XYZ file of C-alpha atoms in Angstrom:
182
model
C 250.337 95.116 117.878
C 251.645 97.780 115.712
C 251.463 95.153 112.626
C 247.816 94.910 113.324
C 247.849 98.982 113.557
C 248.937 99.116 110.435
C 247.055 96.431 108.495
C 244.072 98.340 109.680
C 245.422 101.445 108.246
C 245.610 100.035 105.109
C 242.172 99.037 105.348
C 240.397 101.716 106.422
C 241.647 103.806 104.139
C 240.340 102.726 101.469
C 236.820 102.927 103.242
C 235.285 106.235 102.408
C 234.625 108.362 105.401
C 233.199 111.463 106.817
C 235.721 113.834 108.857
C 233.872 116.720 110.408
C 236.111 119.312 110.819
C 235.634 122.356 114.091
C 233.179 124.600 112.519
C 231.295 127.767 114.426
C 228.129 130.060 112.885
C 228.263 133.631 112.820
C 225.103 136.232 112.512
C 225.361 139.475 110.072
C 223.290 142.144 111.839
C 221.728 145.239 109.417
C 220.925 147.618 112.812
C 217.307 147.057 111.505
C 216.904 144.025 114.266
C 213.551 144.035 116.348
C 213.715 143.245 119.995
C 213.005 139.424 119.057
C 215.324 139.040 116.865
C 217.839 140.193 119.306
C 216.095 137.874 122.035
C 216.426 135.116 119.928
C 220.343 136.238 118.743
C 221.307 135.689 122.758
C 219.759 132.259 122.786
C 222.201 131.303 119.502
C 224.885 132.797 121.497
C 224.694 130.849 125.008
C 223.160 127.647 124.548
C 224.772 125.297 125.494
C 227.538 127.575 126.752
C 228.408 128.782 123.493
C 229.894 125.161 122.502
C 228.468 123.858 119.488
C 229.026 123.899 116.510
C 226.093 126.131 115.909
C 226.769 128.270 118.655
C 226.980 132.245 117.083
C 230.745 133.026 117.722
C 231.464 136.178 115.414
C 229.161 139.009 115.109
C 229.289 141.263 111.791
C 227.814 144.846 112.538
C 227.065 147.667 110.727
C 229.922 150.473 111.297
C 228.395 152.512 113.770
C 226.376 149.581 115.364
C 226.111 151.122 119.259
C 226.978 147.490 120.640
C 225.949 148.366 124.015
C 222.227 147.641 123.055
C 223.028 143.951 123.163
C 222.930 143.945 126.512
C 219.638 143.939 128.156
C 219.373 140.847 125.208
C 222.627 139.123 126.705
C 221.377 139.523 130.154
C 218.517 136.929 130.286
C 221.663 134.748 130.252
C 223.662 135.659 133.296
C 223.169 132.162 135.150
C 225.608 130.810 133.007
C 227.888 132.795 135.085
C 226.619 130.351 138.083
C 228.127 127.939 136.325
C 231.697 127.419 137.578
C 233.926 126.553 134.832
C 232.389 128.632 132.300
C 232.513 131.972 134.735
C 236.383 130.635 135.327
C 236.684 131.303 131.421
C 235.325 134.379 132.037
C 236.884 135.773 134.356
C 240.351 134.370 132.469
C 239.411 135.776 129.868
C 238.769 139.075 130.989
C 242.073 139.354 132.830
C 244.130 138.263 129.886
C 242.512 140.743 127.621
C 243.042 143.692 131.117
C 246.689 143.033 131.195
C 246.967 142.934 127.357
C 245.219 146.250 127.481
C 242.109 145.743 124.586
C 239.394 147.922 124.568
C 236.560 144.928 125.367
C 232.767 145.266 126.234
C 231.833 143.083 129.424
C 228.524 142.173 129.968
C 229.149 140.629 133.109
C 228.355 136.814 131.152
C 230.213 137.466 128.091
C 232.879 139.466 126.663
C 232.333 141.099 123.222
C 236.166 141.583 121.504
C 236.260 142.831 117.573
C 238.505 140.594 116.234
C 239.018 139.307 112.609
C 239.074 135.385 114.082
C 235.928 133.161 114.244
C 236.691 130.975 116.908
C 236.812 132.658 120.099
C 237.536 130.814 124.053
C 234.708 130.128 125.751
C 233.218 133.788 127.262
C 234.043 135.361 124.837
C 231.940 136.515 121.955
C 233.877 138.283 118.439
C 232.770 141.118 116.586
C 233.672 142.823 113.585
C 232.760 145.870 111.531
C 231.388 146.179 108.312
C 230.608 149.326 105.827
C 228.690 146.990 103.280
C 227.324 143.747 103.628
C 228.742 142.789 100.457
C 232.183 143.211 101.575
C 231.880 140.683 104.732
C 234.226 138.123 103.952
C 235.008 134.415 106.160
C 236.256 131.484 105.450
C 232.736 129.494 104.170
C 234.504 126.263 104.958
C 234.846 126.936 109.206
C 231.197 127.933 108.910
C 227.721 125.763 109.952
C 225.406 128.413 110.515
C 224.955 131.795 109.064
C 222.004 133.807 111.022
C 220.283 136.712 109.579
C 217.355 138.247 108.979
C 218.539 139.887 105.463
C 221.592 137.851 104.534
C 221.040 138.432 100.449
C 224.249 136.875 98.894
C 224.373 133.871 101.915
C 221.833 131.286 102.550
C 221.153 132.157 106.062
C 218.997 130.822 109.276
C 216.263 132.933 111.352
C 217.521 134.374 114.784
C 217.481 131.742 117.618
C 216.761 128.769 114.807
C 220.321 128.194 114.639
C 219.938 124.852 117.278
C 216.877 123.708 115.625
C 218.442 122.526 112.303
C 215.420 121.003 109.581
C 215.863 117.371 108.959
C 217.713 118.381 105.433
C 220.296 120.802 107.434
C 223.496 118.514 107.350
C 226.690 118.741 108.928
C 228.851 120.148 107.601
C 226.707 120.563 104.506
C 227.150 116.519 103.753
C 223.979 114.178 103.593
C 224.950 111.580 105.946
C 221.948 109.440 104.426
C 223.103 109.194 101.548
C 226.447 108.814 102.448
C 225.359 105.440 104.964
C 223.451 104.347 102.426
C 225.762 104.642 99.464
């Protein structure tokens, strides 16, 4: 068995391949949002439970940004909190960040933490801070989605398009066409 293992080894790697790696999107707010846009920003947050690799995971605000207007937005989503493992995660969540004592928002279906990660546990949505939209930095490679409505130096999707990728919008940025039929 392991010879066989390891003939097949051999083989496939000389086959070429494509190896998707974890990937999240994030969405650069300006404060200039309409109540749409900010609609539409909830639905790229909780579909699907916040899962997928297009799922918004990391916020980037405007320094000064009153967060606390997200929530009427957020709220159309509470029944995921019916659902019972993701309101587990919640509540973990929100007890792990009490007894670690972090200043967190709770919108009673998600909790908003600034953090510089991008991959946050489920219920949990990251934030961070930024004084010029220039300076925003993340690592492009962990990165499907970008969601914006003024994104200048990224190429960026509408507000609650990011689960309705065009039939050109890759992966991972790789054209799986042309790959198969390569």
């Amino acid at each position: 068995m392991i010879l066989l293992e390891n003939i097949l080894i051999i083989i496939l790697k000389k086959k070429p391949s494509i190896i998707r790696s974890n990937r999240t999107s994030i969405a650069i707010l300006n404060g200039g949002e309409n109540k749409k846009d900010l609609s539409s920003l909830a639905s790229d947050v909780f579909l699907y439970f916040g899962l997928g690799c297009r799922n918004v995971t990391k916020l980037y605000i405007p320094k000064g940004y009153d967060i606390k207007q997200l929530e009427p937005y957020f709220h159309y989503y509470i029944n995921n909190s019916s659902n019972k493992n993701y309101f587990d995660n919640y509540l973990y969540n929100k007890t792990i960040l009490k007894l670690s004592k972090q200043k967190f928002y709770d919108f009673k279906n998600i909790l908003l933490l600034n953090s510089v990660k991008l991959h946050p546990p489920i219920a949990v949505l990251y934030y961070e801070f930024y004084n010029k939209i220039e300076e925003i930095n993340f690592n492009k490679d962990k990165v499907q989605c970008i969601v914006s409505n003024n994104a200048i130096q990224f190429k960026s999707t509408s507000f609650g398009e990011c689960q309705s990728p065009k039939l050109n919008d890759y992966a991972d940025n790789i054209d799986t066409i042309s790959f198969l039929t390569s």
